[in-house]
Coordinates of C-alpha atoms in Angstrom, one line a residue:
Chain A
M12 CA -16.8 -6.9 -40.9
Y13 CA -13.1 -6.7 -41.9
L14 CA -10.1 -5.4 -40.0
S15 CA -8.5 -2.2 -41.2
N16 CA -5.5 -2.7 -43.6
F17 CA -2.3 -3.8 -42.0
T18 CA 0.5 -6.3 -42.6
S19 CA 0.6 -9.0 -40.0
D20 CA 3.9 -9.9 -38.5
A21 CA 2.7 -13.3 -37.5
K22 CA 4.7 -16.3 -38.9
V23 CA 2.7 -19.2 -37.6
E24 CA 4.2 -22.5 -38.6
K25 CA 1.7 -25.1 -39.8
G26 CA 0.6 -27.2 -36.9
A27 CA 2.2 -25.0 -34.3
Y28 CA -1.1 -24.9 -32.4
S29 CA -3.4 -28.0 -32.5
E30 CA -6.8 -27.7 -33.9
E31 CA -8.1 -29.0 -30.6
L32 CA -6.5 -26.1 -28.7
I33 CA -7.8 -23.4 -31.2
E34 CA -11.3 -24.9 -31.0
K35 CA -11.2 -24.9 -27.2
L36 CA -10.2 -21.2 -27.2
K37 CA -12.9 -20.4 -29.7
R38 CA -15.5 -22.1 -27.6
K39 CA -14.3 -20.2 -24.5
A40 CA -14.4 -16.9 -26.4
R41 CA -17.9 -17.5 -27.6
K42 CA -19.1 -18.2 -24.0
V43 CA -17.3 -15.1 -22.7
R44 CA -19.0 -13.0 -25.4
I45 CA -22.4 -14.3 -24.4
E46 CA -21.6 -13.5 -20.8
I47 CA -20.5 -9.9 -21.8
V48 CA -23.8 -9.3 -23.7
K49 CA -25.9 -10.9 -20.9
S50 CA -24.3 -9.0 -18.0
I51 CA -24.4 -5.6 -19.8
Y52 CA -28.0 -6.2 -20.9
K53 CA -29.0 -7.1 -17.3
A54 CA -27.1 -4.0 -15.9
Q55 CA -28.5 -1.8 -18.8
S56 CA -25.1 -0.1 -18.5
G57 CA -21.5 -0.9 -19.6
H58 CA -19.1 -1.0 -22.5
P59 CA -19.9 -3.9 -24.9
G60 CA -17.8 -2.7 -27.9
G61 CA -14.4 -2.7 -26.2
S62 CA -15.2 -5.8 -24.2
L63 CA -16.0 -7.8 -27.3
S64 CA -12.9 -6.6 -29.2
A65 CA -10.7 -7.6 -26.3
T66 CA -12.2 -11.1 -25.7
D67 CA -10.1 -13.3 -27.9
I68 CA -6.8 -11.8 -26.5
L69 CA -8.0 -12.2 -22.9
V70 CA -9.1 -15.8 -23.6
A71 CA -5.6 -16.6 -25.1
L72 CA -3.9 -15.0 -22.1
F73 CA -5.9 -16.8 -19.4
F74 CA -6.5 -20.2 -21.1
Y75 CA -3.1 -20.5 -22.9
K76 CA -0.3 -18.3 -21.8
M77 CA -0.4 -17.0 -18.2
H78 CA 0.9 -19.0 -15.2
F79 CA -1.6 -18.8 -12.4
H80 CA -3.8 -21.0 -10.2
P81 CA -7.6 -20.1 -10.2
K82 CA -7.8 -21.8 -6.8
D83 CA -4.8 -20.1 -5.4
L84 CA -5.0 -16.5 -6.7
H85 CA -2.2 -15.2 -4.5
W86 CA 0.3 -17.9 -5.6
K87 CA 3.6 -16.0 -5.4
D88 CA 5.0 -17.1 -8.8
R89 CA 2.0 -16.2 -10.8
D90 CA 2.1 -13.9 -13.9
L91 CA 0.2 -10.7 -13.5
F92 CA -2.4 -9.0 -15.7
V93 CA -3.5 -5.4 -15.6
L94 CA -6.5 -4.2 -17.6
S95 CA -5.5 -0.6 -18.3
K96 CA -8.6 -0.1 -20.5
G97 CA -10.7 -0.8 -17.4
H98 CA -14.0 -0.3 -19.2
G99 CA -13.5 -3.6 -21.0
V100 CA -13.8 -5.4 -17.7
P101 CA -17.0 -7.4 -18.5
A102 CA -14.7 -9.5 -20.8
L103 CA -12.4 -10.2 -17.8
Y104 CA -15.4 -11.1 -15.6
G105 CA -16.5 -13.5 -18.3
V106 CA -13.1 -15.1 -18.3
F107 CA -13.1 -15.3 -14.5
S108 CA -16.5 -16.9 -14.6
E109 CA -15.2 -19.5 -17.0
L110 CA -12.2 -20.1 -14.8
G111 CA -14.4 -20.5 -11.7
I112 CA -12.8 -17.5 -10.0
I113 CA -16.2 -15.9 -9.7
K114 CA -19.6 -17.5 -9.7
E115 CA -21.5 -17.2 -13.0
E116 CA -24.4 -16.0 -10.9
E117 CA -22.4 -12.9 -9.9
L118 CA -22.4 -11.7 -13.6
S119 CA -26.1 -10.8 -13.3
H120 CA -25.2 -8.3 -10.6
L121 CA -22.7 -6.3 -12.7
R122 CA -22.7 -2.6 -11.8
Q123 CA -25.3 -3.0 -9.1
V124 CA -25.1 -1.7 -5.5
G125 CA -23.3 -4.2 -3.3
S126 CA -22.0 -6.2 -6.3
I127 CA -18.4 -7.5 -6.3
L128 CA -18.4 -6.7 -10.0
Q129 CA -17.8 -2.9 -10.3
G130 CA -18.1 -0.9 -13.5
H131 CA -14.3 -0.8 -13.7
P132 CA -11.8 -3.3 -12.2
D133 CA -11.5 -3.2 -8.4
R134 CA -8.8 -5.3 -6.8
L135 CA -10.3 -5.0 -3.4
K136 CA -13.8 -6.2 -4.4
T137 CA -13.2 -8.8 -7.1
P138 CA -11.0 -11.8 -6.7
G139 CA -8.4 -12.1 -9.4
I140 CA -8.1 -8.4 -10.2
E141 CA -4.5 -7.4 -9.7
A142 CA -4.9 -3.6 -10.0
S143 CA -7.9 -1.2 -9.8
T144 CA -8.0 0.8 -13.0
G145 CA -10.5 2.9 -15.0
S146 CA -9.0 6.3 -15.3
L147 CA -7.3 5.8 -18.6
G148 CA -3.6 5.9 -19.0
Q149 CA -2.6 4.6 -15.6
G150 CA -2.4 0.8 -16.0
L151 CA 0.8 0.8 -18.0
S152 CA 2.7 2.7 -15.2
I153 CA 1.3 0.2 -12.6
A154 CA 2.4 -2.7 -14.8
L155 CA 5.8 -1.1 -15.1
G156 CA 6.1 -0.9 -11.3
M157 CA 5.2 -4.6 -11.0
A158 CA 7.8 -5.5 -13.6
L159 CA 10.5 -3.6 -11.8
S160 CA 9.5 -5.3 -8.5
I161 CA 9.7 -8.7 -10.2
R162 CA 13.1 -7.9 -11.7
L163 CA 14.4 -6.8 -8.3
N164 CA 13.2 -10.1 -6.9
K165 CA 15.1 -11.9 -9.7
S166 CA 12.0 -13.8 -10.6
N167 CA 10.9 -14.8 -14.1
R168 CA 7.3 -13.9 -13.7
K169 CA 5.7 -11.8 -16.5
V170 CA 3.4 -8.8 -16.4
Y171 CA 0.8 -8.4 -19.2
V172 CA -1.0 -5.1 -19.6
M173 CA -3.8 -4.4 -22.1
M174 CA -4.5 -0.8 -23.3
G175 CA -7.1 0.6 -25.5
D176 CA -6.2 2.5 -28.7
G177 CA -8.0 5.6 -27.6
E178 CA -6.2 5.3 -24.3
M179 CA -2.9 5.8 -26.2
Q180 CA -3.8 9.5 -26.4
E181 CA -3.1 9.9 -22.7
G182 CA 0.2 11.5 -22.0
Q183 CA 1.0 9.2 -19.1
I184 CA 1.1 6.3 -21.4
W185 CA 4.1 7.8 -23.2
E186 CA 5.8 8.6 -20.0
A187 CA 5.6 4.9 -19.1
M188 CA 6.5 3.8 -22.7
L189 CA 9.7 5.8 -22.5
K190 CA 10.7 4.5 -19.1
A191 CA 9.9 0.9 -19.8
G192 CA 12.0 1.0 -23.0
N193 CA 14.9 2.6 -21.2
E194 CA 14.7 0.1 -18.3
K195 CA 14.8 -2.7 -21.0
L196 CA 12.0 -4.5 -19.1
D197 CA 11.7 -7.7 -21.0
N198 CA 9.3 -9.2 -18.4
L199 CA 6.7 -6.6 -19.5
V200 CA 4.3 -7.4 -22.3
G201 CA 1.9 -4.6 -23.6
I202 CA -1.1 -5.4 -25.7
I203 CA -3.0 -2.6 -27.6
D204 CA -6.6 -3.5 -28.5
Y205 CA -6.5 -1.5 -31.7
N206 CA -10.2 -1.5 -32.6
G207 CA -10.1 2.0 -34.2
I208 CA -13.0 3.5 -32.3
Q209 CA -13.3 5.6 -29.2
L210 CA -16.3 7.1 -27.4
D211 CA -16.8 10.0 -29.8
G212 CA -16.0 8.2 -33.0
M213 CA -13.0 7.0 -35.1
V214 CA -9.6 7.2 -33.5
K215 CA -8.2 8.2 -36.9
K216 CA -10.4 11.3 -37.0
I217 CA -10.2 12.3 -33.4
D218 CA -6.4 12.0 -32.8
D219 CA -4.8 9.5 -35.1
L220 CA -2.2 7.1 -33.6
A221 CA -0.5 6.1 -36.9
P222 CA 2.1 5.1 -37.4
L223 CA 1.7 3.3 -34.1
K224 CA 4.2 0.5 -34.6
D225 CA 6.9 3.1 -35.5
K226 CA 6.1 5.0 -32.3
C227 CA 6.4 1.9 -30.1
K228 CA 9.7 0.9 -31.8
A229 CA 11.0 4.5 -31.4
F230 CA 10.3 4.1 -27.6
K231 CA 12.5 1.0 -27.7
W232 CA 9.8 -1.6 -27.5
E233 CA 10.0 -4.8 -29.6
T234 CA 6.7 -4.5 -31.5
V235 CA 4.6 -6.9 -33.6
E236 CA 1.2 -6.4 -35.3
I237 CA -1.3 -9.1 -35.5
D238 CA -5.0 -9.9 -36.1
G239 CA -6.4 -9.8 -32.6
H240 CA -9.2 -12.2 -33.5
N241 CA -7.0 -14.9 -35.1
F242 CA -6.0 -17.3 -32.3
D243 CA -3.0 -18.7 -34.2
E244 CA -1.7 -15.2 -34.5
I245 CA -2.4 -14.2 -30.9
L246 CA -0.7 -17.3 -29.6
W247 CA 2.2 -16.7 -31.9
A248 CA 2.6 -13.2 -30.6
L249 CA 2.4 -14.2 -26.9
D250 CA 5.0 -17.0 -27.5
E251 CA 7.3 -14.4 -29.3
A252 CA 7.1 -12.2 -26.2
D253 CA 8.6 -15.1 -24.2
K254 CA 11.6 -15.4 -26.6
N255 CA 12.1 -11.6 -26.6
K256 CA 15.1 -10.4 -24.6
G257 CA 16.4 -7.0 -23.5
K258 CA 13.3 -4.9 -24.4
P259 CA 9.7 -4.7 -23.4
F260 CA 7.3 -6.3 -25.9
M261 CA 4.3 -4.7 -27.5
I262 CA 1.6 -6.5 -29.4
I263 CA -0.6 -4.3 -31.5
A264 CA -3.7 -6.4 -31.9
H265 CA -5.9 -5.2 -34.7
T266 CA -9.5 -5.9 -33.6
I267 CA -13.1 -5.1 -34.4
K268 CA -15.0 -3.1 -31.9
G269 CA -18.1 -5.1 -30.9
K270 CA -16.7 -8.3 -32.5
G271 CA -19.2 -11.1 -32.8
V272 CA -22.4 -9.1 -32.8
S273 CA -23.2 -7.7 -36.3
F274 CA -24.9 -4.5 -35.3
M275 CA -22.3 -3.6 -32.7
E276 CA -19.3 -4.2 -35.0
N277 CA -17.4 -1.0 -35.8
N278 CA -20.3 1.0 -34.4
P279 CA -19.2 3.8 -32.0
A280 CA -22.8 3.8 -30.6
F281 CA -22.0 0.6 -28.7
H282 CA -18.8 1.9 -27.1
G283 CA -20.7 2.5 -23.8
K284 CA -24.3 1.5 -24.4
A285 CA -26.3 -1.5 -23.4
P286 CA -28.5 -3.4 -25.9
N287 CA -32.3 -3.1 -25.7
E288 CA -34.4 -6.3 -25.5
E289 CA -34.7 -6.8 -29.2
Q290 CA -31.0 -6.2 -29.8
Y291 CA -30.2 -8.5 -26.9
K292 CA -32.1 -11.4 -28.3
Q293 CA -30.5 -10.7 -31.7
A294 CA -27.0 -10.6 -30.2
L295 CA -27.5 -13.9 -28.3
K296 CA -28.8 -15.5 -31.5
E297 CA -25.8 -14.4 -33.4
L298 CA -23.5 -15.7 -30.7
G299 CA -25.3 -19.0 -30.7
A300 CA -26.5 -18.8 -27.1
T301 CA -29.0 -21.5 -26.2
E302 CA -31.3 -19.4 -24.0
Chain B
M681 CA 18.5 28.1 18.0
E682 CA 20.2 25.2 16.1
K683 CA 18.6 24.6 12.7
E684 CA 18.5 21.4 10.7
S685 CA 17.3 20.3 7.3
L686 CA 14.2 18.1 7.2
R687 CA 15.3 16.8 3.8
E688 CA 18.6 15.5 5.3
A689 CA 16.6 13.9 8.1
Y690 CA 14.4 12.2 5.5
A691 CA 17.5 10.8 3.7
R692 CA 18.9 9.5 7.0
A693 CA 15.7 7.8 7.9
L694 CA 15.4 6.3 4.4
I695 CA 18.9 4.9 4.6
S696 CA 18.3 3.3 8.0
L697 CA 15.1 1.7 6.7
G698 CA 16.8 0.6 3.5
E699 CA 19.5 -1.1 5.6
K700 CA 17.1 -3.1 7.7
D701 CA 14.4 -3.9 5.0
E702 CA 15.0 -5.0 1.5
R703 CA 11.5 -4.2 0.5
V704 CA 12.1 -0.5 0.8
V705 CA 12.4 1.2 -2.6
V706 CA 12.6 4.9 -3.4
L707 CA 11.4 6.8 -6.4
D708 CA 12.0 10.3 -7.5
A709 CA 11.2 12.5 -10.6
D710 CA 14.4 14.2 -11.3
L711 CA 14.6 16.2 -8.1
S712 CA 16.5 13.7 -6.1
T713 CA 19.5 15.9 -5.3
S714 CA 17.0 18.5 -4.0
T715 CA 14.6 16.1 -2.1
K716 CA 17.8 14.2 -0.9
T717 CA 16.5 10.8 -2.0
A718 CA 19.7 10.7 -4.1
K719 CA 21.5 9.7 -0.9
F720 CA 19.5 6.6 -0.7
G721 CA 20.2 6.0 -4.4
E722 CA 24.0 6.2 -3.8
K723 CA 23.7 3.6 -1.0
F724 CA 21.1 1.3 -2.7
P725 CA 21.3 1.9 -6.5
D726 CA 19.2 -1.2 -7.3
R727 CA 16.3 0.0 -5.1
F728 CA 16.3 3.6 -6.3
F729 CA 14.5 4.6 -9.5
N730 CA 14.8 8.1 -11.0
I731 CA 11.6 8.0 -13.1
G732 CA 12.5 11.2 -14.9
I733 CA 10.3 14.3 -15.1
S734 CA 7.1 12.4 -15.2
E735 CA 5.3 12.6 -11.8
Q736 CA 2.2 10.8 -13.1
N737 CA 4.2 7.8 -14.2
M738 CA 6.1 7.9 -10.9
M739 CA 2.9 7.5 -8.9
G740 CA 1.7 4.7 -11.1
V741 CA 5.0 2.9 -10.9
A742 CA 4.9 3.4 -7.1
S743 CA 1.5 1.7 -7.0
G744 CA 2.8 -1.2 -9.1
L745 CA 5.8 -1.8 -7.0
A746 CA 3.7 -1.7 -3.8
L747 CA 1.2 -4.1 -5.4
S748 CA 4.1 -6.5 -5.9
G749 CA 5.2 -6.3 -2.3
K750 CA 7.5 -3.3 -2.0
I751 CA 7.3 -0.5 0.5
V752 CA 7.6 2.6 -1.7
F753 CA 8.7 6.1 -0.9
A754 CA 8.0 8.5 -3.8
S755 CA 9.4 12.0 -3.7
S756 CA 9.1 15.3 -5.6
F757 CA 8.3 18.9 -4.7
A758 CA 5.0 19.2 -3.0
V759 CA 3.4 21.2 -5.8
F760 CA 4.0 18.4 -8.3
A761 CA 3.6 15.4 -6.0
S762 CA 0.1 16.6 -5.0
G763 CA -1.1 18.6 -8.0
R764 CA 0.6 17.3 -11.1
A765 CA -0.2 13.7 -10.3
W766 CA -3.4 14.1 -8.3
D767 CA -5.5 11.7 -10.3
Q768 CA -2.8 9.1 -10.2
V769 CA -2.5 9.5 -6.4
R770 CA -6.3 9.2 -6.2
Q771 CA -6.8 6.2 -8.5
S772 CA -3.5 4.3 -8.6
I773 CA -2.6 4.8 -5.0
C774 CA -5.5 5.6 -2.7
Y775 CA -8.2 3.6 -4.5
N776 CA -5.9 0.7 -4.8
E777 CA -5.0 1.2 -1.1
V778 CA -1.3 0.5 -1.6
N779 CA 1.7 0.9 0.6
V780 CA 3.0 4.1 -1.0
K781 CA 4.5 6.9 1.1
I782 CA 4.6 10.2 -0.8
V783 CA 7.2 12.4 0.8
A784 CA 7.0 15.8 -0.7
T785 CA 9.6 18.5 0.0
H786 CA 9.3 22.2 -0.7
G787 CA 5.9 22.7 0.8
G788 CA 4.5 26.2 1.4
I789 CA 5.6 29.7 0.4
T790 CA 9.1 29.3 2.0
V791 CA 10.1 27.6 -1.3
G792 CA 11.0 31.3 -1.8
E793 CA 12.8 32.6 -4.9
D794 CA 11.3 30.2 -7.4
G795 CA 7.9 31.9 -7.0
A796 CA 4.3 30.9 -7.2
T797 CA 4.6 28.0 -9.7
H798 CA 6.8 26.1 -7.2
Q799 CA 5.2 27.2 -3.9
S800 CA 2.7 24.7 -2.7
N801 CA -0.1 26.2 -0.6
E802 CA -2.8 23.8 -1.7
D803 CA -1.2 20.4 -1.3
I804 CA -2.7 19.6 2.1
A805 CA -6.2 20.3 0.8
L806 CA -5.6 18.1 -2.2
M807 CA -4.2 15.2 -0.3
R808 CA -6.4 15.2 2.8
I809 CA -9.7 15.0 0.7
L810 CA -8.6 11.6 -0.6
P811 CA -10.1 8.5 1.1
N812 CA -7.4 6.1 2.6
M813 CA -4.8 8.9 2.6
K814 CA -3.2 10.1 5.8
V815 CA -1.4 13.5 5.9
I816 CA 1.5 14.4 8.2
V817 CA 3.5 17.7 8.5
P818 CA 6.5 17.4 10.8
A819 CA 7.8 20.4 12.7
D820 CA 11.5 19.7 12.8
S821 CA 14.3 17.3 11.7
I822 CA 13.9 15.0 14.7
E823 CA 10.2 14.6 14.2
T824 CA 10.8 14.1 10.5
E825 CA 12.9 11.0 11.2
Q826 CA 10.3 9.7 13.5
V827 CA 7.5 10.3 11.0
I828 CA 9.4 8.5 8.2
K829 CA 9.9 5.5 10.4
K830 CA 6.3 5.5 11.6
V831 CA 4.8 5.7 8.1
Y832 CA 7.1 2.9 7.1
E833 CA 5.6 0.8 9.9
E834 CA 1.9 1.6 9.1
E835 CA 0.1 0.1 6.2
G836 CA -1.3 2.2 3.4
P837 CA -0.9 5.5 1.7
F838 CA 0.6 8.6 3.4
Y839 CA 1.5 12.1 2.3
V840 CA 4.3 13.7 4.3
R841 CA 5.0 17.3 3.7
L842 CA 8.5 18.7 4.3
S843 CA 10.0 22.1 3.6
R844 CA 13.0 23.4 1.7
E845 CA 14.1 25.5 4.6
K846 CA 16.1 24.3 7.6
F847 CA 13.9 24.3 10.7
P848 CA 14.9 25.2 14.3
V849 CA 15.3 21.9 16.2
L850 CA 12.5 21.6 18.7
Y851 CA 12.8 18.1 19.9
K852 CA 16.5 17.8 20.8
D853 CA 17.0 15.6 23.9
S854 CA 13.3 15.2 24.1
D855 CA 11.5 11.9 24.8
Y856 CA 8.7 12.9 22.4
R857 CA 7.6 10.1 20.1
F858 CA 5.4 10.9 17.0
E859 CA 2.1 9.0 16.8
V860 CA -0.4 9.2 14.0
G861 CA -3.5 11.1 15.2
K862 CA -1.7 12.4 18.4
Y863 CA -0.6 16.0 19.0
D864 CA 2.2 17.3 21.2
V865 CA 1.5 20.2 23.6
L866 CA 4.8 22.1 23.5
K867 CA 3.6 24.7 25.8
D868 CA 0.4 24.8 27.8
G869 CA -1.6 28.0 28.4
S870 CA -4.5 29.3 30.4
D871 CA -5.8 32.0 28.0
G872 CA -5.9 30.5 24.5
V873 CA -4.5 27.9 22.2
I874 CA -2.8 27.8 18.8
F875 CA -2.7 24.6 16.7
A876 CA 0.2 24.8 14.2
I877 CA 2.1 22.7 11.7
G878 CA 5.5 22.8 10.1
R879 CA 7.5 26.0 10.4
E880 CA 4.5 27.7 12.1
V881 CA 5.1 25.6 15.2
Y882 CA 8.3 27.4 15.9
E883 CA 6.9 30.8 14.9
S884 CA 3.9 30.2 17.2
L885 CA 6.2 29.4 20.1
L886 CA 8.1 32.7 19.6
A887 CA 4.8 34.6 19.4
A888 CA 3.6 32.9 22.6
K889 CA 6.8 33.9 24.4
E890 CA 6.1 37.6 23.5
L891 CA 2.4 37.3 24.5
E892 CA 3.5 35.8 27.8
K893 CA 5.4 39.0 28.5
E894 CA 2.1 40.9 28.2
G895 CA 0.3 38.5 30.5
F896 CA -1.4 36.4 27.8
S897 CA -0.8 32.7 28.2
L898 CA -1.1 30.8 24.9
A899 CA -0.9 27.0 24.6
V900 CA 1.1 25.9 21.5
V901 CA 0.2 22.5 20.0
N902 CA 2.3 20.8 17.3
S903 CA -0.5 19.3 15.2
S904 CA 1.6 17.3 12.8
S905 CA -1.1 14.7 12.1
V906 CA -3.4 16.7 9.8
K907 CA -5.3 13.6 8.9
P908 CA -6.3 11.9 11.1
L909 CA -6.8 14.8 13.6
D910 CA -6.2 14.4 17.3
K911 CA -9.9 15.0 17.9
E912 CA -9.8 14.5 21.6
L913 CA -7.2 17.1 22.2
I914 CA -8.8 19.6 19.8
Y915 CA -12.2 19.2 21.5
K916 CA -10.7 19.6 24.9
Y917 CA -9.1 23.0 24.1
A918 CA -12.1 24.1 22.0
K919 CA -14.4 23.4 25.0
K920 CA -12.0 25.1 27.4
F921 CA -11.5 28.4 25.5
G922 CA -14.5 28.6 23.1
K923 CA -12.2 30.1 20.5
I924 CA -9.0 28.7 19.0
I925 CA -6.3 29.7 16.5
V926 CA -4.7 27.6 13.7
A927 CA -1.5 28.5 11.9
E928 CA -0.2 26.9 8.7
E929 CA 1.9 27.7 5.7
H930 CA -1.0 26.8 3.4
Q931 CA -4.2 28.2 2.0
K932 CA -6.8 28.8 4.7
I933 CA -9.2 27.0 2.3
G934 CA -8.8 23.3 2.8
G935 CA -5.8 23.3 5.2
L936 CA -5.5 22.2 8.9
G937 CA -7.7 25.1 10.0
A938 CA -10.4 23.9 7.6
A939 CA -10.0 20.3 8.8
I940 CA -10.4 21.4 12.4
S941 CA -13.4 23.6 11.5
E942 CA -15.1 20.7 9.8
F943 CA -14.6 18.5 12.9
L944 CA -15.6 21.1 15.5
S945 CA -18.6 22.5 13.6
E946 CA -20.4 19.2 14.2
E947 CA -19.4 19.0 17.8
I948 CA -19.3 22.4 19.6
P949 CA -19.8 26.1 18.9
V950 CA -16.4 27.6 18.6
I951 CA -14.8 30.5 16.7
I952 CA -11.7 29.6 14.8
K953 CA -9.1 32.2 13.7
K954 CA -7.1 30.9 10.7
I955 CA -3.6 32.1 10.0
G956 CA -2.5 31.1 6.6
V957 CA -2.5 32.2 2.9
D958 CA -5.7 33.9 2.0
N959 CA -6.9 32.7 -1.5
I960 CA -3.9 34.2 -3.4
F961 CA -0.8 32.9 -5.1
G962 CA 2.6 33.7 -3.7
F963 CA 5.5 35.3 -5.5
S964 CA 9.4 35.3 -5.5
G965 CA 11.3 36.4 -2.5
K966 CA 13.5 35.2 0.3
A967 CA 11.7 32.7 2.6
N968 CA 11.8 34.9 5.6
D969 CA 10.6 38.0 3.7
L970 CA 7.7 36.0 2.4
L971 CA 6.8 34.7 5.9
R972 CA 6.8 38.3 7.0
Y973 CA 4.7 39.5 4.1
F974 CA 2.1 36.8 4.6
K975 CA 2.1 37.5 8.4
L976 CA 3.3 33.9 9.0
D977 CA 6.4 34.8 11.0
S978 CA 6.3 35.1 14.8
E979 CA 5.6 38.9 14.6
G980 CA 2.6 38.4 12.2
I981 CA 1.2 35.7 14.5
Y982 CA 1.7 37.8 17.5
K983 CA 0.0 40.8 16.0
T984 CA -2.9 38.8 14.6
I985 CA -3.5 37.3 18.1
K986 CA -3.2 40.6 19.8
S987 CA -5.8 42.3 17.6
W988 CA -8.1 39.2 17.7
Y989 CA -8.1 39.1 21.5
K990 CA -7.9 42.9 21.8
I991 CA -5.0 42.5 24.2

């Protein structure tokens, strides 16, 4: 499946990122995708499409960019991540499992009574979650508050926040976009998982966001568009965000909903549906899972 | 009786907290000259954020600041702080269990001339239903200062409801100290009891004075802690009299009277007379005229009690 047409802003110099690094990130992403499919299959409930589209970006954030200690989650100088599109949290749980923040065994309890892994991020139940989210449109405001606090403390920590494209239809997002731009918060990095599909169908048909880059720029955000499944481009964008001064930074990451599992790709049916047994086996096969 | 603004008292308390604790930050949504948070902003411009006319964003920003170690006061008019941003208060503040104190001014119908759109008679219901949220309604400027300091000391989300109107000062030269979940019996009585909040505390005291002349001795209880309730005291009076009265500048549905009913109905048979706004919107008018129309002034309370007790 191909991405929708767009012109990438990425200017990756040859050899900027070693083959070894890119291969490592790809391996991690493959494992996370397997964990997403497994945990949602076991729960028979969850959002595979938007978890799979977000996976490569989350892997790049947690295995390349962000400063944090998996063994000291409350380290005071850590960078912060808010998953505003909370329904994509199985991807984050997969990342946390790979980092040893949660036990792999926990993944099989996703969405079950008593589990530390809720259907949407819960900071009080799951270690590593910085903010409880799930009601769309709220995470950017929370990240904005965190960024203001960090600036008040004269610290150079960064706040990363990932939004869904459908989520950009929420009015609160644009309240926060306006304020972050006016506050010139250059410690705030937004990422839009632009997979083009929301629960009821295509974003373009339901309430089109285009021209999204122009909108972000008009709200005084430095904005780049990239291929959200190309690690060279993701790493480039995250590094650009570090160089950026005087404005918040937005990464519009063009992605494929359901990325990695053929029958889920660009298929609105898998926004919020678990695979059946046959689909599950097929998905694991495609992802190269050993069991 | 000397009157004083609760909003000015709020600003005084904020500034004194701001002086002693750098973690204190204040947010407003373009009503800071009305809510008086602008006074904190003049003194501590770095720790004051005017978020603009975007209450939903303000509540989210408040949560983010609190998650990063700040103690946040967020202010707007009660109707917007509770209603416009309810889902943000629920999800970003209460579910996250963060240290955000929502201090809402312009509660009740005494907002006056602006009319129904700006009169908040539903905010207590909206806020007290939320898990982790505590709800406080002070009765005068002195109690307001104490409440602000208390909610600063206690962890977690609070909703504090203030009024636009100046209130008669009840606690001058008093050794009263506000406690969450504790009520103050301003006047005891042998024939009946009225639990009141906000402006209704003063109006109830006046009504009690008139009733006293007619030989009816009414206890008046300042019930500023709407959530949690002072269950012990409520139970004691309910048991003693078998019937109680509640007065509030709020809808009868979902307010203090409803909260007390919910509690007592599981404990003891008791009849509860609710004095409040009865499932209707308000309208424009002077504060005192509206209080009279809705029978929330001392005369209205006096007449309601007289007819209920057939005095």
